[in-house]
mmCIF file of C-alpha atoms in Angstrom:
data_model
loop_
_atom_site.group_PDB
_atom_site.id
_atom_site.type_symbol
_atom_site.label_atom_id
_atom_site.label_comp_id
_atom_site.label_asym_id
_atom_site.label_seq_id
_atom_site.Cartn_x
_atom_site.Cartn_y
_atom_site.Cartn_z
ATOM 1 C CA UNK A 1 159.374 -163.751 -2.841
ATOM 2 C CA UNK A 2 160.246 -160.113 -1.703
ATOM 3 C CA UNK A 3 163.880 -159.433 -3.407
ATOM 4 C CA UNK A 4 164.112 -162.449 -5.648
ATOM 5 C CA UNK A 5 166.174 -161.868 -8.740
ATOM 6 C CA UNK A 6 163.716 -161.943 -11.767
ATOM 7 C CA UNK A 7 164.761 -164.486 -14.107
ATOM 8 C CA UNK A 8 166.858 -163.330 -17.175
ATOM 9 C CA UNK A 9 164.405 -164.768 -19.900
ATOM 10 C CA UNK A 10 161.536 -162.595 -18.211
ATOM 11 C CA UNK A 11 160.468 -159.499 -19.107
ATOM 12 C CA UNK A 12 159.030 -155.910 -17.423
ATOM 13 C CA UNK A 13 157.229 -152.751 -17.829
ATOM 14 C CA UNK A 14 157.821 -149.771 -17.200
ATOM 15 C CA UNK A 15 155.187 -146.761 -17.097
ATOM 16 C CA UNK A 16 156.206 -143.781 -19.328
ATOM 17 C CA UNK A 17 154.420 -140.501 -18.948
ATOM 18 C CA UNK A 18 153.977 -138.907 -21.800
ATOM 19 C CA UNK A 19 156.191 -135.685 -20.931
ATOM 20 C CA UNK A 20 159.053 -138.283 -21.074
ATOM 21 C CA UNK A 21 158.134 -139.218 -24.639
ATOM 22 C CA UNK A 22 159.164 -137.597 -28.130
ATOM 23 C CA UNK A 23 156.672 -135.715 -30.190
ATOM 24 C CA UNK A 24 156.748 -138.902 -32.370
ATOM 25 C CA UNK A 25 155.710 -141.148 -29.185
ATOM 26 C CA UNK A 26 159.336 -142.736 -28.712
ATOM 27 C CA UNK A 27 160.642 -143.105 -25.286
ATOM 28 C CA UNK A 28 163.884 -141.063 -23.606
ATOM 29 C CA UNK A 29 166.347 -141.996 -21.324
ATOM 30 C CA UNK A 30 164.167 -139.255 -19.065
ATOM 31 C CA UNK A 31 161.456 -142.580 -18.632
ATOM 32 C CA UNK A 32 164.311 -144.554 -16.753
ATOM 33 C CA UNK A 33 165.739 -141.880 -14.846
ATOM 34 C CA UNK A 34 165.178 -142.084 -11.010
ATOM 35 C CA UNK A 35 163.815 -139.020 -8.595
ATOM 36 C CA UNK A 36 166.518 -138.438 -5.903
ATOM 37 C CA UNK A 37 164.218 -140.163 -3.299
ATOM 38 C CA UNK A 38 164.152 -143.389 -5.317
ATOM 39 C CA UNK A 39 166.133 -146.475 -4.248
ATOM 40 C CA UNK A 40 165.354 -148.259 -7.227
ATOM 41 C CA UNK A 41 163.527 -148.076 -10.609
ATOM 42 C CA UNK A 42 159.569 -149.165 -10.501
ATOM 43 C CA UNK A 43 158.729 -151.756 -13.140
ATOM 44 C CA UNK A 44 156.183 -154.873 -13.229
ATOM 45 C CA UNK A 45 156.691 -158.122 -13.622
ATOM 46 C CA UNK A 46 155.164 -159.465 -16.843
ATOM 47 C CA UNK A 47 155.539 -163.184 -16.156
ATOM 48 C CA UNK A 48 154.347 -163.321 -12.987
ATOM 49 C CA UNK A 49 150.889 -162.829 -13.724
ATOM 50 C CA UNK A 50 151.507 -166.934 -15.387
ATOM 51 C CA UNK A 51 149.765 -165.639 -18.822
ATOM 52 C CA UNK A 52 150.559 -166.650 -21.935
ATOM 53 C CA UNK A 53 149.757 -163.616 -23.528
ATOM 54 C CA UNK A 54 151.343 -160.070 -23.970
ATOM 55 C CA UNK A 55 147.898 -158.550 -23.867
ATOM 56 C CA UNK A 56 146.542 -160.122 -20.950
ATOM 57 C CA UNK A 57 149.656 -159.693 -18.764
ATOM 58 C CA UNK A 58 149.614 -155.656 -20.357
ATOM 59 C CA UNK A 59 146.059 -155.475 -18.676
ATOM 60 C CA UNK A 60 146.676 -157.049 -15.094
ATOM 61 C CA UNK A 61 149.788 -154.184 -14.702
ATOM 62 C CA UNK A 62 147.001 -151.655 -15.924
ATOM 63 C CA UNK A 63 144.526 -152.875 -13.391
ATOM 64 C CA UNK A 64 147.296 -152.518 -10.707
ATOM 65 C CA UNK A 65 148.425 -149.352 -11.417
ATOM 66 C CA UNK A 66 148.398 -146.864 -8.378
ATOM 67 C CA UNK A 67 149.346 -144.118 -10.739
ATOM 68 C CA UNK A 68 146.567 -141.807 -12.295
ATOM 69 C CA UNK A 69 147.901 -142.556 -16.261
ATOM 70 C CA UNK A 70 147.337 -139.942 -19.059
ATOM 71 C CA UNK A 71 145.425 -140.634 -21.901
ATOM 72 C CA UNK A 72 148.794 -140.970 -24.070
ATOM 73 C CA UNK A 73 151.298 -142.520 -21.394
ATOM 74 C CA UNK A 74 152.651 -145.547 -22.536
ATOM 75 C CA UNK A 75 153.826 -148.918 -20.820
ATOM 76 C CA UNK A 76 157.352 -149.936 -22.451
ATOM 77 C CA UNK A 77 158.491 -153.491 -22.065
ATOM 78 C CA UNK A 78 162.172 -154.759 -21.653
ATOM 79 C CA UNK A 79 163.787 -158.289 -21.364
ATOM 80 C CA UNK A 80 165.596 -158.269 -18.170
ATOM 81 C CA UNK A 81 168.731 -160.547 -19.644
ATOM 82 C CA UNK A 82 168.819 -158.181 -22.764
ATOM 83 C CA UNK A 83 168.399 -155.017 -20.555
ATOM 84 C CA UNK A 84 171.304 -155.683 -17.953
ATOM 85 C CA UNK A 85 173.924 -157.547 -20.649
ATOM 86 C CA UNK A 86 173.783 -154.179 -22.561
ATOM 87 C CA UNK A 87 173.760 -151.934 -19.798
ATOM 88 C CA UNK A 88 176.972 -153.553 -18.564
ATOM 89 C CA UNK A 89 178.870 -154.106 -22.005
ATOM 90 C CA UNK A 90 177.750 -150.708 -23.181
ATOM 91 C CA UNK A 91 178.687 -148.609 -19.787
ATOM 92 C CA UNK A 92 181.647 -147.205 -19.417
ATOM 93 C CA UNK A 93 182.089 -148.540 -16.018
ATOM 94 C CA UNK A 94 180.452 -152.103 -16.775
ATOM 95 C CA UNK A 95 177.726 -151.404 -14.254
ATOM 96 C CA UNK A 96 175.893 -154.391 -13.290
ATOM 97 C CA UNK A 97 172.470 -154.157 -12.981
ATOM 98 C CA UNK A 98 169.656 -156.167 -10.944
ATOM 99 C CA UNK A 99 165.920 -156.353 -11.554
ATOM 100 C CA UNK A 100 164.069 -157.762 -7.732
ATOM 101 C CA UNK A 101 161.003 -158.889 -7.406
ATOM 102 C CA UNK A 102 159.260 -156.095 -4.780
ATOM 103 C CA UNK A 103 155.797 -157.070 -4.505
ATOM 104 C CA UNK A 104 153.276 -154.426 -2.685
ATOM 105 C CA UNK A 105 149.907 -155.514 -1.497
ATOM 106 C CA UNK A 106 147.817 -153.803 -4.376
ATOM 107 C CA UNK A 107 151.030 -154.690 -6.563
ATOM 108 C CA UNK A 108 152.178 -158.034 -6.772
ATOM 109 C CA UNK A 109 154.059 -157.943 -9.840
ATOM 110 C CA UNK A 110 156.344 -154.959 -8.929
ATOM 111 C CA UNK A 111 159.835 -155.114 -8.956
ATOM 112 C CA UNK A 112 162.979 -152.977 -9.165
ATOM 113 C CA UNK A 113 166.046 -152.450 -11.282
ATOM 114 C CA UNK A 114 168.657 -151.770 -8.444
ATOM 115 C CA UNK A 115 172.786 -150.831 -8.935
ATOM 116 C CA UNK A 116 172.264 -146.791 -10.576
ATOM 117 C CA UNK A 117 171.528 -143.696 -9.039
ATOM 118 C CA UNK A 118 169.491 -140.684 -9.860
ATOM 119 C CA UNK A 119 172.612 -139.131 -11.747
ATOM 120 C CA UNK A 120 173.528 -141.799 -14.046
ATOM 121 C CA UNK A 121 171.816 -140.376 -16.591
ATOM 122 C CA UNK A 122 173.562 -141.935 -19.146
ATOM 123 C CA UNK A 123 172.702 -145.672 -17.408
ATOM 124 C CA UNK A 124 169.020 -144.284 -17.957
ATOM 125 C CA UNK A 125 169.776 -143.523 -21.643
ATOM 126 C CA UNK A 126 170.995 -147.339 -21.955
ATOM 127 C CA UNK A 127 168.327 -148.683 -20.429
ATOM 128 C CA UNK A 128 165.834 -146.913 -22.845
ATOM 129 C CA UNK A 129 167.822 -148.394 -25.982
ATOM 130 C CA UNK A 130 166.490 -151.635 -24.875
ATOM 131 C CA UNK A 131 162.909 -151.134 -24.989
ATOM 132 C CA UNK A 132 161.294 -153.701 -27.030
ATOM 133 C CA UNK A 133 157.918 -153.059 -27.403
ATOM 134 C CA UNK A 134 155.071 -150.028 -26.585
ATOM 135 C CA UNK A 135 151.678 -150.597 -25.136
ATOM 136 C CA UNK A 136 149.030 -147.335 -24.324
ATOM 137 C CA UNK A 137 149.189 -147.099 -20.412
ATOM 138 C CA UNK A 138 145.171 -146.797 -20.295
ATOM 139 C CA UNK A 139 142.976 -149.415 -22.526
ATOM 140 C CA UNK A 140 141.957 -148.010 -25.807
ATOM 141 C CA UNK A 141 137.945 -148.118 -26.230
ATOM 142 C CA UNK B 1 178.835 -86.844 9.963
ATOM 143 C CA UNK B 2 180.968 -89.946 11.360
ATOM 144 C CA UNK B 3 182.742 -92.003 8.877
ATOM 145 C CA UNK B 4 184.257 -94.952 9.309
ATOM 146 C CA UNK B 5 187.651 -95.459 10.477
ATOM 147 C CA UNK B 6 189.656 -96.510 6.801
ATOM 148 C CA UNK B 7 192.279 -94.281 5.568
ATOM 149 C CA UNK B 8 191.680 -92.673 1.982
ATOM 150 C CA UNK B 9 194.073 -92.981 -0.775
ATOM 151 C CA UNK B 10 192.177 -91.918 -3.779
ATOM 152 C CA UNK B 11 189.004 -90.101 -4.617
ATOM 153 C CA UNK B 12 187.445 -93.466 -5.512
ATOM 154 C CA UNK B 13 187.861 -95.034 -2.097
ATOM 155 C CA UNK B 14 186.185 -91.828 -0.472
ATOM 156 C CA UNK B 15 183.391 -92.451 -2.814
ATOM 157 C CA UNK B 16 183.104 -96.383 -1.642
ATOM 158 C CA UNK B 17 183.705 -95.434 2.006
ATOM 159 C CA UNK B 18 180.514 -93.227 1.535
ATOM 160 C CA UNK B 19 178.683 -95.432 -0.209
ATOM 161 C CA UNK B 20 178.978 -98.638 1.969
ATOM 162 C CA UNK B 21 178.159 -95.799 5.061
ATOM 163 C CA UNK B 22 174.912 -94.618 3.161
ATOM 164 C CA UNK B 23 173.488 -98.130 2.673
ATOM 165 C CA UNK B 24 174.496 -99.434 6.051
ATOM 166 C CA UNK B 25 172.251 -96.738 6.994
ATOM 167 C CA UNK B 26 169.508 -96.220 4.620
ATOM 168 C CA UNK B 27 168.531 -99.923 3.484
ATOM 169 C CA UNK B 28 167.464 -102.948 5.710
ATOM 170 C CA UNK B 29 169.540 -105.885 6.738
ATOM 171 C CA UNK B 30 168.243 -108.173 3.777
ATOM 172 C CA UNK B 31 168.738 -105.671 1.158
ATOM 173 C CA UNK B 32 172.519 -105.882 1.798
ATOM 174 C CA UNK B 33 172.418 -109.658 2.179
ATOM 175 C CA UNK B 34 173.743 -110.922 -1.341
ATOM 176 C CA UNK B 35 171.333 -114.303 -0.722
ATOM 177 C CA UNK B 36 168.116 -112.089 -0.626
ATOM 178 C CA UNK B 37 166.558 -111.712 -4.274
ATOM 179 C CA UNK B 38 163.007 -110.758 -3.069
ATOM 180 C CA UNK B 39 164.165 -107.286 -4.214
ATOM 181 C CA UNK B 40 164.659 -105.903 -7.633
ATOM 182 C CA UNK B 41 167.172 -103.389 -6.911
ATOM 183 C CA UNK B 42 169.205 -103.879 -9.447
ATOM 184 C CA UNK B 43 172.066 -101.456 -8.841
ATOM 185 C CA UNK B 44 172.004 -102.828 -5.124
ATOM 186 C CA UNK B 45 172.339 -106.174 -6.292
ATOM 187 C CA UNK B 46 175.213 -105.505 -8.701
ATOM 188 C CA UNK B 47 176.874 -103.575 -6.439
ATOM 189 C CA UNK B 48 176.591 -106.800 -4.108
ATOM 190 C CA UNK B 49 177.746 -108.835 -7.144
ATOM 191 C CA UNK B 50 180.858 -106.980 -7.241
ATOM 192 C CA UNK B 51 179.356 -105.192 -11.018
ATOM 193 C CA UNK B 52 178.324 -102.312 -9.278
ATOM 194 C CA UNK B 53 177.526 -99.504 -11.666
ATOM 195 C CA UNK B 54 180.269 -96.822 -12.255
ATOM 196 C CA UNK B 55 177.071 -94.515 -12.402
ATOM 197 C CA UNK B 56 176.055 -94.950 -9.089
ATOM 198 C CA UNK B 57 173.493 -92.459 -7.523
ATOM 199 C CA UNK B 58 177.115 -91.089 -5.889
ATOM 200 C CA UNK B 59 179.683 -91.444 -8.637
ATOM 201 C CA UNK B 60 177.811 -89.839 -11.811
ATOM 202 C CA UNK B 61 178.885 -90.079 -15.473
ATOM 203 C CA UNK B 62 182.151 -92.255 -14.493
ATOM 204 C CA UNK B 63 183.792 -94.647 -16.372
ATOM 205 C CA UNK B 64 180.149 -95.122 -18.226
ATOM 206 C CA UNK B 65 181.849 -97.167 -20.931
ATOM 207 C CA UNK B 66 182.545 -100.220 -19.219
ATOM 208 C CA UNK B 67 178.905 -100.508 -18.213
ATOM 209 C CA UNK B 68 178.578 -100.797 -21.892
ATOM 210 C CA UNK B 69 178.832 -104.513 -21.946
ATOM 211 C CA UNK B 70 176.857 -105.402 -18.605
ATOM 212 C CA UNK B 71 173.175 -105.733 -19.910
ATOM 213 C CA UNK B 72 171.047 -104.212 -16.505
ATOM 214 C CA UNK B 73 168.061 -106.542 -16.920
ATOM 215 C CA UNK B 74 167.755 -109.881 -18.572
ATOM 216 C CA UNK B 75 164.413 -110.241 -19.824
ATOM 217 C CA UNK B 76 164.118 -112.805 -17.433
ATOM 218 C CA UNK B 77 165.032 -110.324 -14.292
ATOM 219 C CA UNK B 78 161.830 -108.958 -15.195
ATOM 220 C CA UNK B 79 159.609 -111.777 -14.437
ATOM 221 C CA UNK B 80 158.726 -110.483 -10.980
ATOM 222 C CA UNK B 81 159.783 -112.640 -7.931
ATOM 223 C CA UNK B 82 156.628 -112.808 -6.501
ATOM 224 C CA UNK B 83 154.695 -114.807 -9.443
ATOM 225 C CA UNK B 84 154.488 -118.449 -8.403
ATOM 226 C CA UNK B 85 156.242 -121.181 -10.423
ATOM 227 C CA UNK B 86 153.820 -121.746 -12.835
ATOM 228 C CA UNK B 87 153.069 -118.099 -13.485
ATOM 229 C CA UNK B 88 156.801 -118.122 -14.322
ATOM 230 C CA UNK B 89 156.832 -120.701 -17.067
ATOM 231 C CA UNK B 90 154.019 -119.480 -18.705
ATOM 232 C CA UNK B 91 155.603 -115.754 -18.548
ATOM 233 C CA UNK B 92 158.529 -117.564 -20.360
ATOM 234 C CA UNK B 93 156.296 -118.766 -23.188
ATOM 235 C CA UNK B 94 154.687 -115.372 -23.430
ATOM 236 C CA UNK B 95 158.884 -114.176 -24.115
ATOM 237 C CA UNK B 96 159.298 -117.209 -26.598
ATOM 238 C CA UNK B 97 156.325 -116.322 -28.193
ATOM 239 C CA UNK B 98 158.129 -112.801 -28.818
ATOM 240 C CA UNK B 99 161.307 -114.168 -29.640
ATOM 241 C CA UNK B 100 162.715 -113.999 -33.468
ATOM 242 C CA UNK B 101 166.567 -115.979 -32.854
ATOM 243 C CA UNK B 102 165.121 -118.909 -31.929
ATOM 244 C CA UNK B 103 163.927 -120.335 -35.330
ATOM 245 C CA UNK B 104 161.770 -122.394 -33.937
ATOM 246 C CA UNK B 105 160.626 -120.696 -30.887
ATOM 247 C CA UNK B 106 157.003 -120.394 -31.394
ATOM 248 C CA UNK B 107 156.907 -124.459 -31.997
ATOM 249 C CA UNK B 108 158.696 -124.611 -28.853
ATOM 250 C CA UNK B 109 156.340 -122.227 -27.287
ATOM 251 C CA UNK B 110 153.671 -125.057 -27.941
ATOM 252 C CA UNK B 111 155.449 -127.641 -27.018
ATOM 253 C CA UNK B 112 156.359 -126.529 -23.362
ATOM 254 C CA UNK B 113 152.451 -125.427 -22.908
ATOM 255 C CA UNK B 114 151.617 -129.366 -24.046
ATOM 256 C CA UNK B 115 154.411 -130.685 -20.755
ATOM 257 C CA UNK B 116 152.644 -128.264 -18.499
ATOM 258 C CA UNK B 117 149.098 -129.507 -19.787
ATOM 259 C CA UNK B 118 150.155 -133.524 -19.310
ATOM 260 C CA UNK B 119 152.608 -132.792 -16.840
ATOM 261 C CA UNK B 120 149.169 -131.043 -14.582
ATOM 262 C CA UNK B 121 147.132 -133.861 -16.129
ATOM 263 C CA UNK B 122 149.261 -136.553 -14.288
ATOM 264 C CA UNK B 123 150.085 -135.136 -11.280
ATOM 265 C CA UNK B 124 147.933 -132.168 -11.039
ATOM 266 C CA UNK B 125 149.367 -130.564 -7.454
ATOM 267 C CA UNK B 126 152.573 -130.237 -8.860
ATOM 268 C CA UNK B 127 154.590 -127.956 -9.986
ATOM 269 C CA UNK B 128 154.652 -128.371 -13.564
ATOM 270 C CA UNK B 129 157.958 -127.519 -15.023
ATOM 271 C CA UNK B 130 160.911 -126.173 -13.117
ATOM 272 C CA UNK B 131 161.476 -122.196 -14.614
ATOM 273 C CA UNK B 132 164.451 -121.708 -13.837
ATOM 274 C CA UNK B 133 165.465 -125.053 -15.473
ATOM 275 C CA UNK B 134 162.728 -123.679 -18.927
ATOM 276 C CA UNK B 135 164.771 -120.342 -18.507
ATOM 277 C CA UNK B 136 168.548 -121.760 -18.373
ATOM 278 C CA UNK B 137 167.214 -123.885 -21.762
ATOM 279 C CA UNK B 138 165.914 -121.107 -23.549
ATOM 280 C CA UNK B 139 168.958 -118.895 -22.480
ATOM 281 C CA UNK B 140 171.136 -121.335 -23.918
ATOM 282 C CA UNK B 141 169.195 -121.975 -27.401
ATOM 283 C CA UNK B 142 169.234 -118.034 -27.897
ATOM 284 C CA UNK B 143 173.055 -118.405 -27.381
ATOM 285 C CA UNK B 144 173.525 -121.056 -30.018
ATOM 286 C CA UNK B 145 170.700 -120.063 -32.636
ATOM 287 C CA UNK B 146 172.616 -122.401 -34.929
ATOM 288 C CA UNK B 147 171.158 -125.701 -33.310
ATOM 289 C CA UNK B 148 168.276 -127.951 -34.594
ATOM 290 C CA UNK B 149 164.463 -128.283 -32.458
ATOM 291 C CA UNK B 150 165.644 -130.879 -30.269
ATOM 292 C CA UNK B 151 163.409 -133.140 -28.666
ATOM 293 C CA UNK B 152 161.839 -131.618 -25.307
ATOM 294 C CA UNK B 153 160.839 -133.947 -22.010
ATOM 295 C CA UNK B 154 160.523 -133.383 -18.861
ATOM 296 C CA UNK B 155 162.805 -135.324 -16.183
ATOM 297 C CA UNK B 156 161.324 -136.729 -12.838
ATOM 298 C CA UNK B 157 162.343 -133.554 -10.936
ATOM 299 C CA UNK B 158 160.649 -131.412 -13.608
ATOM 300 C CA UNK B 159 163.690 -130.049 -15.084
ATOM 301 C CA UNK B 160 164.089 -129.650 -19.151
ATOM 302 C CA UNK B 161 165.360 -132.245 -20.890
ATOM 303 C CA UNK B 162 166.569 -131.785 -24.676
ATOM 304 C CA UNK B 163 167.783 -134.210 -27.282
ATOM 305 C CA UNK B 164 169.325 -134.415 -30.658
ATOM 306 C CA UNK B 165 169.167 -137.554 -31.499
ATOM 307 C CA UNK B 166 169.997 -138.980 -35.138
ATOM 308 C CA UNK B 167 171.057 -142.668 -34.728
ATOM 309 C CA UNK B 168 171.804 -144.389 -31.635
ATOM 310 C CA UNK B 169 175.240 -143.232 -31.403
ATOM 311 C CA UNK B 170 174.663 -139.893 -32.463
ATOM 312 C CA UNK B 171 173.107 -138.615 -28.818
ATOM 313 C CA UNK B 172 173.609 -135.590 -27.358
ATOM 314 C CA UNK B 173 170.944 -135.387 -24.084
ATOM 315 C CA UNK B 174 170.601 -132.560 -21.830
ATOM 316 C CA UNK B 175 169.293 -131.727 -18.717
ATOM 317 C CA UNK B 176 168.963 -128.105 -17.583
ATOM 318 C CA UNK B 177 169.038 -128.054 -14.274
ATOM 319 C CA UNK B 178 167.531 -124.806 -12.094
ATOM 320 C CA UNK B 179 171.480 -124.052 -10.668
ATOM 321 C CA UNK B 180 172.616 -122.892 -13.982
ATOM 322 C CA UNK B 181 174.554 -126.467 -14.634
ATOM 323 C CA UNK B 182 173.841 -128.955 -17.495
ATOM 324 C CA UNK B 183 173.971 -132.748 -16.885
ATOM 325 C CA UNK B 184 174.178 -134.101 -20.182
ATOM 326 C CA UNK B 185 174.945 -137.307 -22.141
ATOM 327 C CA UNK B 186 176.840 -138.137 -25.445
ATOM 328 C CA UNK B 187 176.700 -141.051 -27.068
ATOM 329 C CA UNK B 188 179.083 -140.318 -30.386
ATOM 330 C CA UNK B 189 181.183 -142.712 -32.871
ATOM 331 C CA UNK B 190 184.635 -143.595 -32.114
ATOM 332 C CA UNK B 191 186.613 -141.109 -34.763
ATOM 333 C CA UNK B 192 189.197 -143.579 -34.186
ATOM 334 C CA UNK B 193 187.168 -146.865 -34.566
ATOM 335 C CA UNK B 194 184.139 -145.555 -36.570
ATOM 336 C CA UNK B 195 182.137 -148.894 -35.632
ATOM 337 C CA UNK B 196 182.441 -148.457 -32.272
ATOM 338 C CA UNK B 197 180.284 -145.886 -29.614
ATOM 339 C CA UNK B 198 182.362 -143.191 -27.891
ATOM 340 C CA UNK B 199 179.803 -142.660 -24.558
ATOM 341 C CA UNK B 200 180.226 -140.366 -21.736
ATOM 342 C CA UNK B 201 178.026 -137.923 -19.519
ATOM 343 C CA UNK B 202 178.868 -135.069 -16.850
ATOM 344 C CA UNK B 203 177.626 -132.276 -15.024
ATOM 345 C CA UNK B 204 179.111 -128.513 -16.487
ATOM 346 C CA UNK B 205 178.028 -124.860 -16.244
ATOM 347 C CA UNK B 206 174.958 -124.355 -19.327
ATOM 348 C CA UNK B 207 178.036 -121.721 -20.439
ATOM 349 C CA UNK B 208 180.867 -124.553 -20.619
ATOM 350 C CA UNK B 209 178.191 -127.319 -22.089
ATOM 351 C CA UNK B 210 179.375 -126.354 -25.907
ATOM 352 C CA UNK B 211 182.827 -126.255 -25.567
ATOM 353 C CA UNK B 212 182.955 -129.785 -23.585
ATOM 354 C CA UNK B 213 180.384 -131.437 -26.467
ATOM 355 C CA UNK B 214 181.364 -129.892 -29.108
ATOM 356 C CA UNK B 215 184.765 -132.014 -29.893
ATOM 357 C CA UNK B 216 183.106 -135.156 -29.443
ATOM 358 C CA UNK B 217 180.836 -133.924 -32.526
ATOM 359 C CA UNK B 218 177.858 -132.748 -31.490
ATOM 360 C CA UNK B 219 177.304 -130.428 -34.095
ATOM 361 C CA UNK B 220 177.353 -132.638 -36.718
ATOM 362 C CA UNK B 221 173.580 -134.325 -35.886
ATOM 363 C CA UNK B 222 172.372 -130.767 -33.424
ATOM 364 C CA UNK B 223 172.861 -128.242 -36.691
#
């Protein structure tokens, strides 16, 4: 349901243009940051789509996407315990983090990581320590 | 001729008096307004800065050498106003492209044209990168030629982001935004408690960014 906490063994995505990636495809803290307009940070729900595999659930977030990916963004994906424990242990103001389930009609699986604002850069930085794996945003043929 | 009402005390003051007179009647409203930039008149605008000239169209060959030090025209002042955003950034490679201090410029060069190529790919009505945000960057790298080719994103609002990054706790990230300020991040060992991670972040003028990182360390991962 809209605003449910996701639970902490689950995991999201979150889509990483490529002008927020190194030359060497790694991602930056500039993947998590949020645009002043933002209330929240725009992930997926991986688990929600109730498959057992990383591939499959990878290719239900691509066939929601409302975003027009480039040919080398990439789709990194966090577990929301691991995420938020080192976020808060690792900040210097302990900031607490929360990742809600906000599904959209074309969307289900989206969600948001709430509690930082479009100048914590440094919260964004965090966040991108904890990405634990790297899938292409758009299929490979 | 009427002149306004101030008493004179020097030769100098006589030559302001005249001067403010002349423009309050020979230029426009908005050429006197310090906010308008549409036009490139330099001594106007330095004047309105408050680094007026000594060699003024009125005071001639005065006091020359302490305009010695006050460069008239950044390379960048001569990227016209009028180009659109784009236009800008792309002038901007064109001067990095030129440029010998930055060691690594013409790599840079490429790598800005590849963000505006995937940045236009993405979202293609856009603006593509922010120039004054590419310009404070490429101001500050010419500044401190000593550093290393960071890595180069591009933030949500289109600002420059660079990074030197060595290990996770050797992170120095910084975004240049288009007001001449610098939000950056450090993430830096403890010198106290190597095994531990100093971190902190801020917002600072581009000229102050240096002195505030450089005593956590910076420089010994960014050179």
């Amino acid at each position: 349901m809209k605003g449910d906490p996701l639970p902490d063994q689950d995991h999201i995505c979150r889509y990483c243009s490529v002008t927020k990636l190194t030359e060497d495809g790694l991602i930056t803290g500039a993947a998590f940051q949020l645009r002043p307009s933002d209330k929240y940070l725009s992930v997926n729900w991986l688990e929600f789509f109730q498959l057992g595999d990383r591939q499959e659930q990878i290719g239900e977030v691509r066939k929601a996407s409302r975003l027009n990916p480039g040919a080398r963004a990439k789709l990194a994906v966090l577990n929301v315990e691991k995420m938020a424990n080192f976020v808060r242990t690792q900040s210097p103001d302990a900031r607490k983090l929360r990742v809600l389930h906000e599904p959209e009609e074309n969307d289900p699986s989206h969600s948001g990581i709430y509690g930082f604002g479009c100048d914590d850069h440094l919260i964004a930085d965090l966040i991108a320590e904890t990405v634990q794996e790297l899938y292409p945003a758009i299929e490979l043929k | 001729m009427i002149r306004n009402e101030r008493s004179f005390t020097t030769w100098h003051d006589n030559i302001d008096a005249y001067e403010e007179y002349f423009l309050s009647k020979n230029f426009p409203a908005t050429y006197l307004d310090s906010t308008d930039w549409t036009e490139p008149q330099a001594w106007l605008r330095k004047k309105l800065m408050g680094l007026r000239s000594q060699q003024s169209p009125i005071t001639t060959e005065h006091e020359v050498k302490e305009e010695a030090s006050i460069d008239p025209k950044s390379p960048f002042e001569a990227i016209e106003d009028r180009l659109s955003e784009d236009e800008k950034v792309y002038e901007i490679i064109k001067f990095l492209n030129d440029q010998i201090n930055i060691t690594f410029s013409k790599r840079l060069a490429n790598r800005i044209q590849f963000l505006i190529e995937a940045s236009k790919e993405e979202y293609p009505d856009e603006v593509a990168i922010l120039p004054e945000s590419l310009k404070n960057f490429v101001s500050f790298l010419q500044a401190k030629p000593n550093l290393k080719y960071p890595d180069v994103v591009l933030s949500p609002s289109k600002n420059i982001r660079a990074q030197w990054r060595t290990a996770p706790n050797r992170h120095f990230a910084v975004e240049f935004l288009p007001t001449g300020d610098a939000h950056f991040v450090i993430f830096t060992p403890d010198p106290k408690h190597p095994d531990k991670t100093n971190r902190m972040s801020g917002i600072v003028s581009v000229d102050s960014l240096m002195p505030t990182a450089q005593p956590q360390g910076v420089l010994s991962w960014c050179s």
